[in-house]
Tab-separated table of C-alpha atoms in Angstrom:
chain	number	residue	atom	x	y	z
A	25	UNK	CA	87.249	107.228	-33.178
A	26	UNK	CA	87.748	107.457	-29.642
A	27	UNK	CA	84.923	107.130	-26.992
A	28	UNK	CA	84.710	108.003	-23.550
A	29	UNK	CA	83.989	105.902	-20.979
A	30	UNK	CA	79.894	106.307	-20.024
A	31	UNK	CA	76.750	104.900	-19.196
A	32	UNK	CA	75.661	103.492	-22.401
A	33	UNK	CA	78.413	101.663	-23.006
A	34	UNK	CA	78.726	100.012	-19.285
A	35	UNK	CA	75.099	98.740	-20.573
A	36	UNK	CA	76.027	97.344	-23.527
A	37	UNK	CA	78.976	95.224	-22.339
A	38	UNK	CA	76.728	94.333	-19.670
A	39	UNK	CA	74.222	93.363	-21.811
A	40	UNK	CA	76.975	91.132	-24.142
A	41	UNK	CA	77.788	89.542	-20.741
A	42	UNK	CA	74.215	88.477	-20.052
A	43	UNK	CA	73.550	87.384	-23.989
A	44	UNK	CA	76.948	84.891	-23.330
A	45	UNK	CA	75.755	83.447	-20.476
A	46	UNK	CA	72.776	82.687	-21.406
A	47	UNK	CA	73.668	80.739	-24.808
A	48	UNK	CA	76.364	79.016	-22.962
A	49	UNK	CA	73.677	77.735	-20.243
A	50	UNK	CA	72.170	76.988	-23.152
A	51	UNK	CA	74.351	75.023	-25.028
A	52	UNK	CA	75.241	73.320	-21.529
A	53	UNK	CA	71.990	72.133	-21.379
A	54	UNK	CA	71.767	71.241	-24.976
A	55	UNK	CA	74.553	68.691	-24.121
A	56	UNK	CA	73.358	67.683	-20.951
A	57	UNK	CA	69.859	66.655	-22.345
A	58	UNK	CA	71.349	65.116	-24.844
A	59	UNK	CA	73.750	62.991	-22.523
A	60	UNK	CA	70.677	61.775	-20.536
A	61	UNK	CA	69.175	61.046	-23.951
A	62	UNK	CA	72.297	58.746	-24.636
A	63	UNK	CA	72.105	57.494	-21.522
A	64	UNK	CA	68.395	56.132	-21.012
A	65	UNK	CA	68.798	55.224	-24.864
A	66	UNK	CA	71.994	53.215	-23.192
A	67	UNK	CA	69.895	51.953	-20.019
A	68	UNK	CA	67.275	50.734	-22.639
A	69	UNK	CA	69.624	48.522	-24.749
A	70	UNK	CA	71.362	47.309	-21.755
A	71	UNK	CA	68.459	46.585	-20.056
A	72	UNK	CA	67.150	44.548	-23.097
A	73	UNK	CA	70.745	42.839	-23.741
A	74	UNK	CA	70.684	41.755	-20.297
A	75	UNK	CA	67.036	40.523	-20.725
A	76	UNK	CA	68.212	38.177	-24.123
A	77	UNK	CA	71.376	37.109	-23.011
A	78	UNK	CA	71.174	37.117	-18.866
A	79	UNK	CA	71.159	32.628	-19.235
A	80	UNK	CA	73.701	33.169	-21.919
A	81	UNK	CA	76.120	34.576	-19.072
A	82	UNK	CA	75.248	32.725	-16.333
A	83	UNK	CA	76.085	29.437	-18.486
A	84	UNK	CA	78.607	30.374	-20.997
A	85	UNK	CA	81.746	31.127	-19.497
A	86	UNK	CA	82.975	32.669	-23.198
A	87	UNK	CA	80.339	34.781	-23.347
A	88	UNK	CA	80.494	35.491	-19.335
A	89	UNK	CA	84.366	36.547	-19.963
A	90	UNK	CA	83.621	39.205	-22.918
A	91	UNK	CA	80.872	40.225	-21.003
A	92	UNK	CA	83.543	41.502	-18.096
A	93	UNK	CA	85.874	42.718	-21.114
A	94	UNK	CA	82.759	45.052	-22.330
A	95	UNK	CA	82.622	46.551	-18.592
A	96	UNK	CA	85.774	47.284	-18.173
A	97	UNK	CA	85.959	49.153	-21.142
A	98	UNK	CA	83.040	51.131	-20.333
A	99	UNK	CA	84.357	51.597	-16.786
A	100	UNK	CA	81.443	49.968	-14.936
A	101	UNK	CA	82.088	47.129	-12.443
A	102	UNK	CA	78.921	44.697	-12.356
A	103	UNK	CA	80.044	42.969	-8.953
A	104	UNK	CA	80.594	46.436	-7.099
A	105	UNK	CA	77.281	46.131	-5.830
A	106	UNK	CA	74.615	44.089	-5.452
A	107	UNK	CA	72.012	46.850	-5.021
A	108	UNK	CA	73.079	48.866	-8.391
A	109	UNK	CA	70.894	48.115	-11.854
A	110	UNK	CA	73.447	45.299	-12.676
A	111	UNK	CA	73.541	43.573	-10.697
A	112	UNK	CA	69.229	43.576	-10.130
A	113	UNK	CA	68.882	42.886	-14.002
A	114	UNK	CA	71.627	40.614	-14.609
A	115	UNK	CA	72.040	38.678	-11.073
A	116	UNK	CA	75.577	38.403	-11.881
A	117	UNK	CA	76.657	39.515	-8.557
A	118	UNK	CA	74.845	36.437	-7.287
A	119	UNK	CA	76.543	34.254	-9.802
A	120	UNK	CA	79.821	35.512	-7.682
A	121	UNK	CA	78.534	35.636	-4.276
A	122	UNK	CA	77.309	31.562	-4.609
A	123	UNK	CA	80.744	31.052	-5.883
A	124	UNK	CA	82.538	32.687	-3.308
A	125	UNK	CA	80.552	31.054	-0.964
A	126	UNK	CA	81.279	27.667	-2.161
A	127	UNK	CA	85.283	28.400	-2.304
A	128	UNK	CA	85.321	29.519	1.312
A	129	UNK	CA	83.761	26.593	1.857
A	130	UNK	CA	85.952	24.314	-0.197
A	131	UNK	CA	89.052	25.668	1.427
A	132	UNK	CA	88.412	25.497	4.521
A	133	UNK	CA	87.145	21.401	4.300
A	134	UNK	CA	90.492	21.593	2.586
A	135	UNK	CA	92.365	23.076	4.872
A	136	UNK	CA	93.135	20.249	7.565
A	137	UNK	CA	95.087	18.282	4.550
A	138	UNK	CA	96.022	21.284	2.267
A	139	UNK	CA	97.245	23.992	4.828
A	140	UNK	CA	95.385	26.440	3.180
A	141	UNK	CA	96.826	26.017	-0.176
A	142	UNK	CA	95.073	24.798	-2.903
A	143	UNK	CA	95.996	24.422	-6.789
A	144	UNK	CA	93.413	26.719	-8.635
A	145	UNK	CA	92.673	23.577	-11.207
A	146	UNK	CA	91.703	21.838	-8.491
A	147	UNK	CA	89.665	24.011	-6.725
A	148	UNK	CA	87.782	24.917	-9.888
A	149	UNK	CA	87.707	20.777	-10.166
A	150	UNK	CA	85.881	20.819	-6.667
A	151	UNK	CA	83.316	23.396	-7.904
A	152	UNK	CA	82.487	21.877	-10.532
A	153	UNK	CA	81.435	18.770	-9.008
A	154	UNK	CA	79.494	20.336	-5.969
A	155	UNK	CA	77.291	22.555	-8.383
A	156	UNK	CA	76.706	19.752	-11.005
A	157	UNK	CA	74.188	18.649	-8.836
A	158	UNK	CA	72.282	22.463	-9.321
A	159	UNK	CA	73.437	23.636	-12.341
A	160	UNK	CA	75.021	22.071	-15.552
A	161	UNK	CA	76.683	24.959	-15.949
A	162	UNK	CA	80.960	25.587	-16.327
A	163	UNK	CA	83.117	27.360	-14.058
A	164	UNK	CA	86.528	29.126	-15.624
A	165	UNK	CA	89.640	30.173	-13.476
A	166	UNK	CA	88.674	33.405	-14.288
A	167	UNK	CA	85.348	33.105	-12.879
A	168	UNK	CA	87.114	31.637	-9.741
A	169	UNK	CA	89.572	34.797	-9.250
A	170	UNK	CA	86.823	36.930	-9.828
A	171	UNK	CA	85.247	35.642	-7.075
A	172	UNK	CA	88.511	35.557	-4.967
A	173	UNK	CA	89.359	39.350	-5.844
A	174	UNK	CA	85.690	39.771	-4.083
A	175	UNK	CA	86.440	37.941	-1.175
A	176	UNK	CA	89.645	39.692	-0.342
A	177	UNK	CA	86.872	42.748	0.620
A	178	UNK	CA	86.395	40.519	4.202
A	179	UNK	CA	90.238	40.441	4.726
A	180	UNK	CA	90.280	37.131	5.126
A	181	UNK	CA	93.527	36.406	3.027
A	182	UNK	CA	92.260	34.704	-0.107
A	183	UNK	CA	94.187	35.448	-2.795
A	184	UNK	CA	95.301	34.031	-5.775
A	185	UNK	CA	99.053	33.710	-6.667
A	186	UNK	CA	101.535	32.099	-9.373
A	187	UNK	CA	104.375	29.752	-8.607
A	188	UNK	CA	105.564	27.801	-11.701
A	189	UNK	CA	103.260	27.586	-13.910
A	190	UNK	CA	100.335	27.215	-11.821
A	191	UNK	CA	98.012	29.202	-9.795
A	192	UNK	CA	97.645	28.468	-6.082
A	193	UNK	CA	95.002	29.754	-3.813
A	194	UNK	CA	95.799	30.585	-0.150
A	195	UNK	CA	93.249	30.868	2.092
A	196	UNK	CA	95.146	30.968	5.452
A	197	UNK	CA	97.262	34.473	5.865
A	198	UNK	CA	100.896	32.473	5.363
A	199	UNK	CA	103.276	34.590	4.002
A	200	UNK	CA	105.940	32.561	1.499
A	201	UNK	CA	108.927	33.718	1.036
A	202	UNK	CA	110.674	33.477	-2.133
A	203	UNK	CA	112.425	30.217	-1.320
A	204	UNK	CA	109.093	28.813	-0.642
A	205	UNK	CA	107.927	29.424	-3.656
A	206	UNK	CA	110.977	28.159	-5.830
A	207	UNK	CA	110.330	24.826	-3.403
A	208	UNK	CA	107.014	24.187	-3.790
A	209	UNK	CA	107.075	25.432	-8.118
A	210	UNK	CA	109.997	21.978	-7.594
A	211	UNK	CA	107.638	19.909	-6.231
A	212	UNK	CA	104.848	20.134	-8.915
A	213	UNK	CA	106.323	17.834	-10.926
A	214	UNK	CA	105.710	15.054	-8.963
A	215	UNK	CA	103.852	16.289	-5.776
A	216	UNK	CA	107.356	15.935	-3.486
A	217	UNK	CA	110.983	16.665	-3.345
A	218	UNK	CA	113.645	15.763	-1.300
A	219	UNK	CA	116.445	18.250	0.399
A	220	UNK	CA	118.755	16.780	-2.257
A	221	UNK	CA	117.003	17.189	-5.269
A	222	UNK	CA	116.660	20.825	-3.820
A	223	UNK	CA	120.372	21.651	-3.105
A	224	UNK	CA	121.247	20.070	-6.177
A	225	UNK	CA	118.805	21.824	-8.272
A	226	UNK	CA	118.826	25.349	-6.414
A	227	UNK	CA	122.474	24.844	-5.022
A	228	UNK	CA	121.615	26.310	-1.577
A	229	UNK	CA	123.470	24.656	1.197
A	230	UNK	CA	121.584	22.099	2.875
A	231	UNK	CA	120.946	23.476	5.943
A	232	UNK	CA	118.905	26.350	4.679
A	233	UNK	CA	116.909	23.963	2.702
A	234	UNK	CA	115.959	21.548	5.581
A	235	UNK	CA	115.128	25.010	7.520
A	236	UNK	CA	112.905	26.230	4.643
A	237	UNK	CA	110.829	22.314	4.275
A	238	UNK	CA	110.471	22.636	8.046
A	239	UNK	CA	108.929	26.129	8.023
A	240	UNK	CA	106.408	24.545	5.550
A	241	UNK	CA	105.927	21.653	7.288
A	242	UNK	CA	104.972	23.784	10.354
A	243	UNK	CA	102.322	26.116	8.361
A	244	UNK	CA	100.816	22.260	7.641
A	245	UNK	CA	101.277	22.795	3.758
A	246	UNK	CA	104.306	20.077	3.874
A	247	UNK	CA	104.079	15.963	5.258
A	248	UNK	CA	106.752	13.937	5.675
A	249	UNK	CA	106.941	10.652	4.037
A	250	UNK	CA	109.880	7.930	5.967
A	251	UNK	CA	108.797	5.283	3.645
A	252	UNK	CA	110.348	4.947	0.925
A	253	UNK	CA	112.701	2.055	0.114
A	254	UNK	CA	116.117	4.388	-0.418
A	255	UNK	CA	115.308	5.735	2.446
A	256	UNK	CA	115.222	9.668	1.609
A	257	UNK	CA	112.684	11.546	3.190
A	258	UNK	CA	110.659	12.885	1.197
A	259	UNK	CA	108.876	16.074	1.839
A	260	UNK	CA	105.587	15.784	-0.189
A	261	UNK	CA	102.908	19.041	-0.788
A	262	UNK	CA	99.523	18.340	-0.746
A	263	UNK	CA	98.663	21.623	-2.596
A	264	UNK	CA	100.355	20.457	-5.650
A	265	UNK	CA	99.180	16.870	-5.555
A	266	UNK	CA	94.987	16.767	-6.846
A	267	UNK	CA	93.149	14.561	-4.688
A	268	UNK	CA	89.776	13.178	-4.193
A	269	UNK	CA	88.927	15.219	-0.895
A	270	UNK	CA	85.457	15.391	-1.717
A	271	UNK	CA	84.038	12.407	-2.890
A	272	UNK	CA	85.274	11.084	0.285
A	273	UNK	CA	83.119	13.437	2.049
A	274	UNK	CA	79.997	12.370	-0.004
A	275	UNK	CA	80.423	8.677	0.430
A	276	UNK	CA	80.612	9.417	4.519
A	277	UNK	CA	77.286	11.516	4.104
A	278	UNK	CA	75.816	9.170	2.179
A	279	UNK	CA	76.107	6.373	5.208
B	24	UNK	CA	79.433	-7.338	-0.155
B	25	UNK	CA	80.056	-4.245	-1.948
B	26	UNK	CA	83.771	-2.972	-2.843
B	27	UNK	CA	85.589	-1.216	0.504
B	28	UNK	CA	86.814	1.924	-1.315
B	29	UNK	CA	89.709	3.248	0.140
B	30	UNK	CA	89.792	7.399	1.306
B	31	UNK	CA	91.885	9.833	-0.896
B	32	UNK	CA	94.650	9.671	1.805
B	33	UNK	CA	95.366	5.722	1.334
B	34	UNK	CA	97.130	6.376	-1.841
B	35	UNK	CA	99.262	9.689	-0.183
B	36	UNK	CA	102.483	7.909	0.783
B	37	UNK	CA	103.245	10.487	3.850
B	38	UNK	CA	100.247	9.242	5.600
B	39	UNK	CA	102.056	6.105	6.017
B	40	UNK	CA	104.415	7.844	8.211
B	41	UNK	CA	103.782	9.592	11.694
B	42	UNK	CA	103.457	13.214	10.914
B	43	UNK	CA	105.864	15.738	13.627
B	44	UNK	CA	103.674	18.490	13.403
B	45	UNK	CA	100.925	18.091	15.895
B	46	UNK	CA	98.384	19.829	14.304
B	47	UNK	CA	98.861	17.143	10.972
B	48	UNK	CA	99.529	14.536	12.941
B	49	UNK	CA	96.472	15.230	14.637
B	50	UNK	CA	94.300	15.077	11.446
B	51	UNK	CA	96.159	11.824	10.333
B	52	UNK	CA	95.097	10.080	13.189
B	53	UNK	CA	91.685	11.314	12.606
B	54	UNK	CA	91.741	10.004	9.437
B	55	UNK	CA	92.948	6.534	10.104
B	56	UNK	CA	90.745	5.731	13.374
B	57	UNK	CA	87.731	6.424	10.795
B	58	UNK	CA	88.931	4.167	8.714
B	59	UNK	CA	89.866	1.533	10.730
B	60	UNK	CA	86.105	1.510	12.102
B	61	UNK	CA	84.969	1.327	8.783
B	62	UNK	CA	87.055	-1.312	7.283
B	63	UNK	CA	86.754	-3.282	10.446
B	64	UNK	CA	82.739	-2.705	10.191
B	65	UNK	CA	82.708	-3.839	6.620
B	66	UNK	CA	84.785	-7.300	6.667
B	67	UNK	CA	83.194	-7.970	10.316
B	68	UNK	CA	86.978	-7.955	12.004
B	69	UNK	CA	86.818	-7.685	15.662
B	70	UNK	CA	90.361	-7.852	16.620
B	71	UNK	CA	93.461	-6.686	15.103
B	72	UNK	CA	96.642	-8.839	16.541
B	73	UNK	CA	99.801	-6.443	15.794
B	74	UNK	CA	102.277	-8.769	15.429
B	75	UNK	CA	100.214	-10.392	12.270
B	76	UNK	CA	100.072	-8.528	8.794
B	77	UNK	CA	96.651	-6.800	8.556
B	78	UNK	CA	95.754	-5.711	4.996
B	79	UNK	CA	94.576	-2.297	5.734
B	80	UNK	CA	98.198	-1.336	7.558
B	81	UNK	CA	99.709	-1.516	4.002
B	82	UNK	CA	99.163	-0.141	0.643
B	83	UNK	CA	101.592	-2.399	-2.085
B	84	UNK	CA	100.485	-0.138	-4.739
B	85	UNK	CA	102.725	2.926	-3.262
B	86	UNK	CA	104.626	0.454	-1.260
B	87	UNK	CA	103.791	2.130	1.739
B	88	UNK	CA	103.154	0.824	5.605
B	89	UNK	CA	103.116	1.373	9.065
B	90	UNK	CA	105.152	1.153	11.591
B	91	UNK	CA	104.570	-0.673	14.775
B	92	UNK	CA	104.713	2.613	16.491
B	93	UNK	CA	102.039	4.388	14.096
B	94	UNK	CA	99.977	1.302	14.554
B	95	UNK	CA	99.579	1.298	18.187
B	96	UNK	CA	99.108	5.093	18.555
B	97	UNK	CA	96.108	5.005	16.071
B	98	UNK	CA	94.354	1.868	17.975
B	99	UNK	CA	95.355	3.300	21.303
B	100	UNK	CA	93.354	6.726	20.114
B	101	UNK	CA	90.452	4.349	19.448
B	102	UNK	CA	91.074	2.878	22.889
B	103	UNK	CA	90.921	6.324	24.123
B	104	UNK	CA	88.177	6.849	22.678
B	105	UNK	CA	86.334	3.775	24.024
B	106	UNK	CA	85.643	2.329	20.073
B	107	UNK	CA	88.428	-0.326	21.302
B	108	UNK	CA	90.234	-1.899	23.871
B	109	UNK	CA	93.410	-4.045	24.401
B	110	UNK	CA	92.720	-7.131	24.899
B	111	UNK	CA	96.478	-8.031	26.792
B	112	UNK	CA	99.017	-5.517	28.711
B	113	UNK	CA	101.994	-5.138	26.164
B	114	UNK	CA	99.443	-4.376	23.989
B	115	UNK	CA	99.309	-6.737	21.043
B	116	UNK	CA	95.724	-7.343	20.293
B	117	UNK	CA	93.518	-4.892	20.129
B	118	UNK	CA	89.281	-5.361	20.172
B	119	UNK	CA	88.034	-2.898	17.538
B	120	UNK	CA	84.362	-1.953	18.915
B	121	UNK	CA	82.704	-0.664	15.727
B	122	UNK	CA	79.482	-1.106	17.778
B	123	UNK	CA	79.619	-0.264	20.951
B	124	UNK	CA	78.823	-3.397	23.734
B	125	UNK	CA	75.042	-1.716	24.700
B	126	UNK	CA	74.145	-1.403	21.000
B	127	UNK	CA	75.393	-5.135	20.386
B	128	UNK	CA	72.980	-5.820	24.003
B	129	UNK	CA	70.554	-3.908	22.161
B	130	UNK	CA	70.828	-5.843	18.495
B	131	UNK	CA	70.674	-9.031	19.897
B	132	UNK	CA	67.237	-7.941	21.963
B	133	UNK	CA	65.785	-6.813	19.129
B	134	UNK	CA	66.576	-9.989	17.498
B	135	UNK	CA	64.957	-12.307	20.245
B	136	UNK	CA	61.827	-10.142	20.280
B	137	UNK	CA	61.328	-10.294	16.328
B	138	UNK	CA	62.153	-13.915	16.524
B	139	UNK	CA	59.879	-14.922	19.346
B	140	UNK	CA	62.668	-15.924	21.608
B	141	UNK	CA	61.424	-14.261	24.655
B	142	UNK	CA	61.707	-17.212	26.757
B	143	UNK	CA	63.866	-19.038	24.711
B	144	UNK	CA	67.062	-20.631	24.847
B	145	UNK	CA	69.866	-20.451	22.498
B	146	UNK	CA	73.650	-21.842	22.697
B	147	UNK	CA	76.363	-19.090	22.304
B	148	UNK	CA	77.716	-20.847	18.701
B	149	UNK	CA	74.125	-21.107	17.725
B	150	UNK	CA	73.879	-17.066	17.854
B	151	UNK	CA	77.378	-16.620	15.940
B	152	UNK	CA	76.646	-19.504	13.459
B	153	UNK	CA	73.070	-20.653	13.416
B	154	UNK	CA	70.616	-20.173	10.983
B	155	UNK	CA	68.066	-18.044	13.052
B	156	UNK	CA	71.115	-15.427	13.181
B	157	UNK	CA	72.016	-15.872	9.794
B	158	UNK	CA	71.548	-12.636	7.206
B	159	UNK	CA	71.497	-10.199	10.476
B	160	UNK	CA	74.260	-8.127	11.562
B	161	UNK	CA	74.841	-10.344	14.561
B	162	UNK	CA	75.979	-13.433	12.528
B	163	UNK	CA	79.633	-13.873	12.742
B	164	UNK	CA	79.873	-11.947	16.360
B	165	UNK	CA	82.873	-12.386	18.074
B	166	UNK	CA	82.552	-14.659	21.187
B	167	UNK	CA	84.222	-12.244	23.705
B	168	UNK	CA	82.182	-9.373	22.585
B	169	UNK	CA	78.895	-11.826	22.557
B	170	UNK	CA	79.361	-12.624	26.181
B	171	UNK	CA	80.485	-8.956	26.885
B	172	UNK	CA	76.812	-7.770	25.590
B	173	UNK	CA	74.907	-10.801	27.105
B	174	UNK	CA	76.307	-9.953	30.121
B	175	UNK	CA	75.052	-6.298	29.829
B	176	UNK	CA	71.347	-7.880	29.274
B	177	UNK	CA	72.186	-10.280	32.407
B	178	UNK	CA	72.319	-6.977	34.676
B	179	UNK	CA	69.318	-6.336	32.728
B	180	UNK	CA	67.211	-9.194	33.845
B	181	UNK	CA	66.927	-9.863	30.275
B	182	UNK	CA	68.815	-12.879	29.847
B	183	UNK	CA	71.196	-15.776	31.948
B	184	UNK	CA	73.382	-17.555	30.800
B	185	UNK	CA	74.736	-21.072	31.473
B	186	UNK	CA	77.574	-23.159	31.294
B	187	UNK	CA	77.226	-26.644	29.266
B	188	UNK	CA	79.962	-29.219	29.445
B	189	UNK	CA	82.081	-27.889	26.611
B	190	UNK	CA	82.436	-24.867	25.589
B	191	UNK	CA	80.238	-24.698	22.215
B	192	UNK	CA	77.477	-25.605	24.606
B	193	UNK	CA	77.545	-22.655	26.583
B	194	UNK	CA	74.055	-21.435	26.507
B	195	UNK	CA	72.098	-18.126	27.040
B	196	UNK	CA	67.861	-18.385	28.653
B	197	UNK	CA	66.553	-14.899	27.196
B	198	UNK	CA	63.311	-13.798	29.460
B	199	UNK	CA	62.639	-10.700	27.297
């Protein structure tokens, strides 16, 4: 059958238009309530997860660690803000803020004999000690490059980098050059080299080597040492060798 | 007397040796004229002679020490700073003033007032090595920095002293 184009009909497709729209609002809506639902259902058990376990991550670095792996996943980042819901109910930012605080702090009473370069072990040693006295509880590596990533927001040049198998922290803005690195990853094994132990080991010629260790020596992160009995210098790195910086510091505030 | 503990940077050979870079070098000498004053404050030494061994200058355990040169710039920073002085031109012995002169003027008042020695009189060895001194900081003063700070309490009106017929009977009439 064939019909003509005519008023009734414009109506009725009309009419089918309006009858779509309105069930799709409506099933938009359906979903939408039903999202918040989830959500404050979410909020709730968040809210009372955070409430059971909020000493649980402040203390137990484990539990602190899956904690981060569960927000990733969900694609929320707890130290984003300090003003957001997280942070209020769980006062982890806090937990990252003190600690940020205190590595600033470390690094830079570090500085004078480090050059701004500072094994990560030993930082985390140095934290440890200074919030014994607060808190009994233990600081990971991860915990301290979590709180490095958030310092590098003041563009101050903390960052966290591998040479060798370790983890250094820099805290001044140097920048190393590859040859740096392969000089200082030498010296770990026993906190110094010597231009021959690096020509023989790297086979560069010597006079690059000697240019390289006096670079270093000039960004402070190298001393010279004239004393030994051969005779060699030896060019020793204070941000591969742990020392006692701060109980040092405590015995002169304690006179 | 309690154990001296050495700082971290006794046992870090390179300290041993004078750094190049100025702004290290500068730290190292920081670190050494602290603890120079605080080893000398310790074990009561009041002059280091350069051309003798001195204990702290070395570390066996790393088989580390000194040089003459290294020495002389750290004491002469202390000399700079007025926490020492040379006691002869070329520089050999060196008077380590981990108390200044005025607080040792100072100590040694105090002393005569708690002791009732207001008008008293006292030889010079008697102050160093006497009983009424002994147990107080100023037992074991050294004689050129005792005369050095009784002089200060001379200009005070605080105290004269007097000559005897030998030395150890050099005397000092406090009038507090």
């Amino acid at each position: 059958m064939r019909r003509r184009p005519g008023l009734a009909g414009l109506q009725a497709a009309a009419t089918n238009r309006d009858q779509f729209r309105s069930l799709g609002e409506d099933v938009a809506k359906a979903r939408t309530d039903l999202m918040k639902e989830q959500l404050s259902v979410f909020r709730t058990q968040l809210e009372e997860f955070a409430r059971k376990h909020k000493n649980d991550i402040r203390k137990n670095p484990a539990f602190r660690a899956q904690f981060h792996a569960m927000c990733q996943k969900i694609g929320v980042d707890p130290l984003a803000s300090n003003k957001g819901f997280w942070a209020e109910l769980l006062g982890i930012g806090d937990f990252y803020y003190e600690l940020g605080v205190q590595i600033v702090d470390i690094c830079l009473a570090t500085r004078a004999h480090n050059g701004g370069l500072m094994d990560l072990e030993e930082l985390r040693g140095h934290l440890m000690k200074r919030r014994r006295v607060s808190r009994d509880s233990t600081i990971t590596e991860d915990d301290c490059i979590r709180a490095i990533s958030k310092l590098k927001a003041l563009g101050s040049g903390f960052e966290v980098f591998t040479v060798g198998k370790r983890r250094l922290v820099r805290s001044v803005p140097t920048e190393l050059n590859k040859v740096h690195n392969q000089i200082i990853e030498a010296a770990q094994s026993q906190g110094y080299v010597t231009a021959e132990d690096i020509v023989n080991k790297f086979s560069w010629r010597t006079g690059s080597v000697v240019d390289a260790l006096e670079t270093l020596m000039k960004e402070g992160l190298v001393m010279v040492d004239d004393g030994h009995p051969d005779g060699k210098r030896r060019y020793w790195f204070p941000c591969v060798s742990a020392m006692d910086v701060d109980s040092d510091e405590s015995d002169a505030n304690a006179t | 007397m309690e154990q001296f503990k050495m700082p971290y940077f006794y046992n870090y050979p390179p300290y041993f040796t004078l750094q190049p870079v100025k702004d290290t070098r500068e730290k190292q000498i920081q670190l050494w004229k602290e603890l120079i004053l605080k080893y000398c404050k310790q074990y009561k030494v009041f002059v280091i002679n350069l051309d003798e061994e001195f204990p702290l200058f070395g570390n066996s355990a790393i088989e580390r020490k000194l040089s003459h040169e290294a020495r002389e710039l750290f004491l002469g920073a202390l000399v700079a700073e007025g926490k020492a002085e040379w006691l002869d031109k070329a520089h050999h012995k060196c008077l380590i003033l981990w108390r200044s002169i005025t607080d040792w003027a100072n100590l040694i008042l105090e002393f005569v007032k708690e002791n009732g020695l207001e008008d008293g009189v006292m030889t010079l060895e008697e102050i160093r090595t006497g009983d009424e001194t002994h147990g107080t900081d100023i037992a074991g003063i050294d004689r050129t920095v005792l005369v050095r700070a009784l002089k200060v309490l001379e200009q005070k009106g605080k105290a004269a002293m007097f000559k005897g017929t030998a030395t150890d009977d050099e005397g000092v009439k406090f009038s507090a």
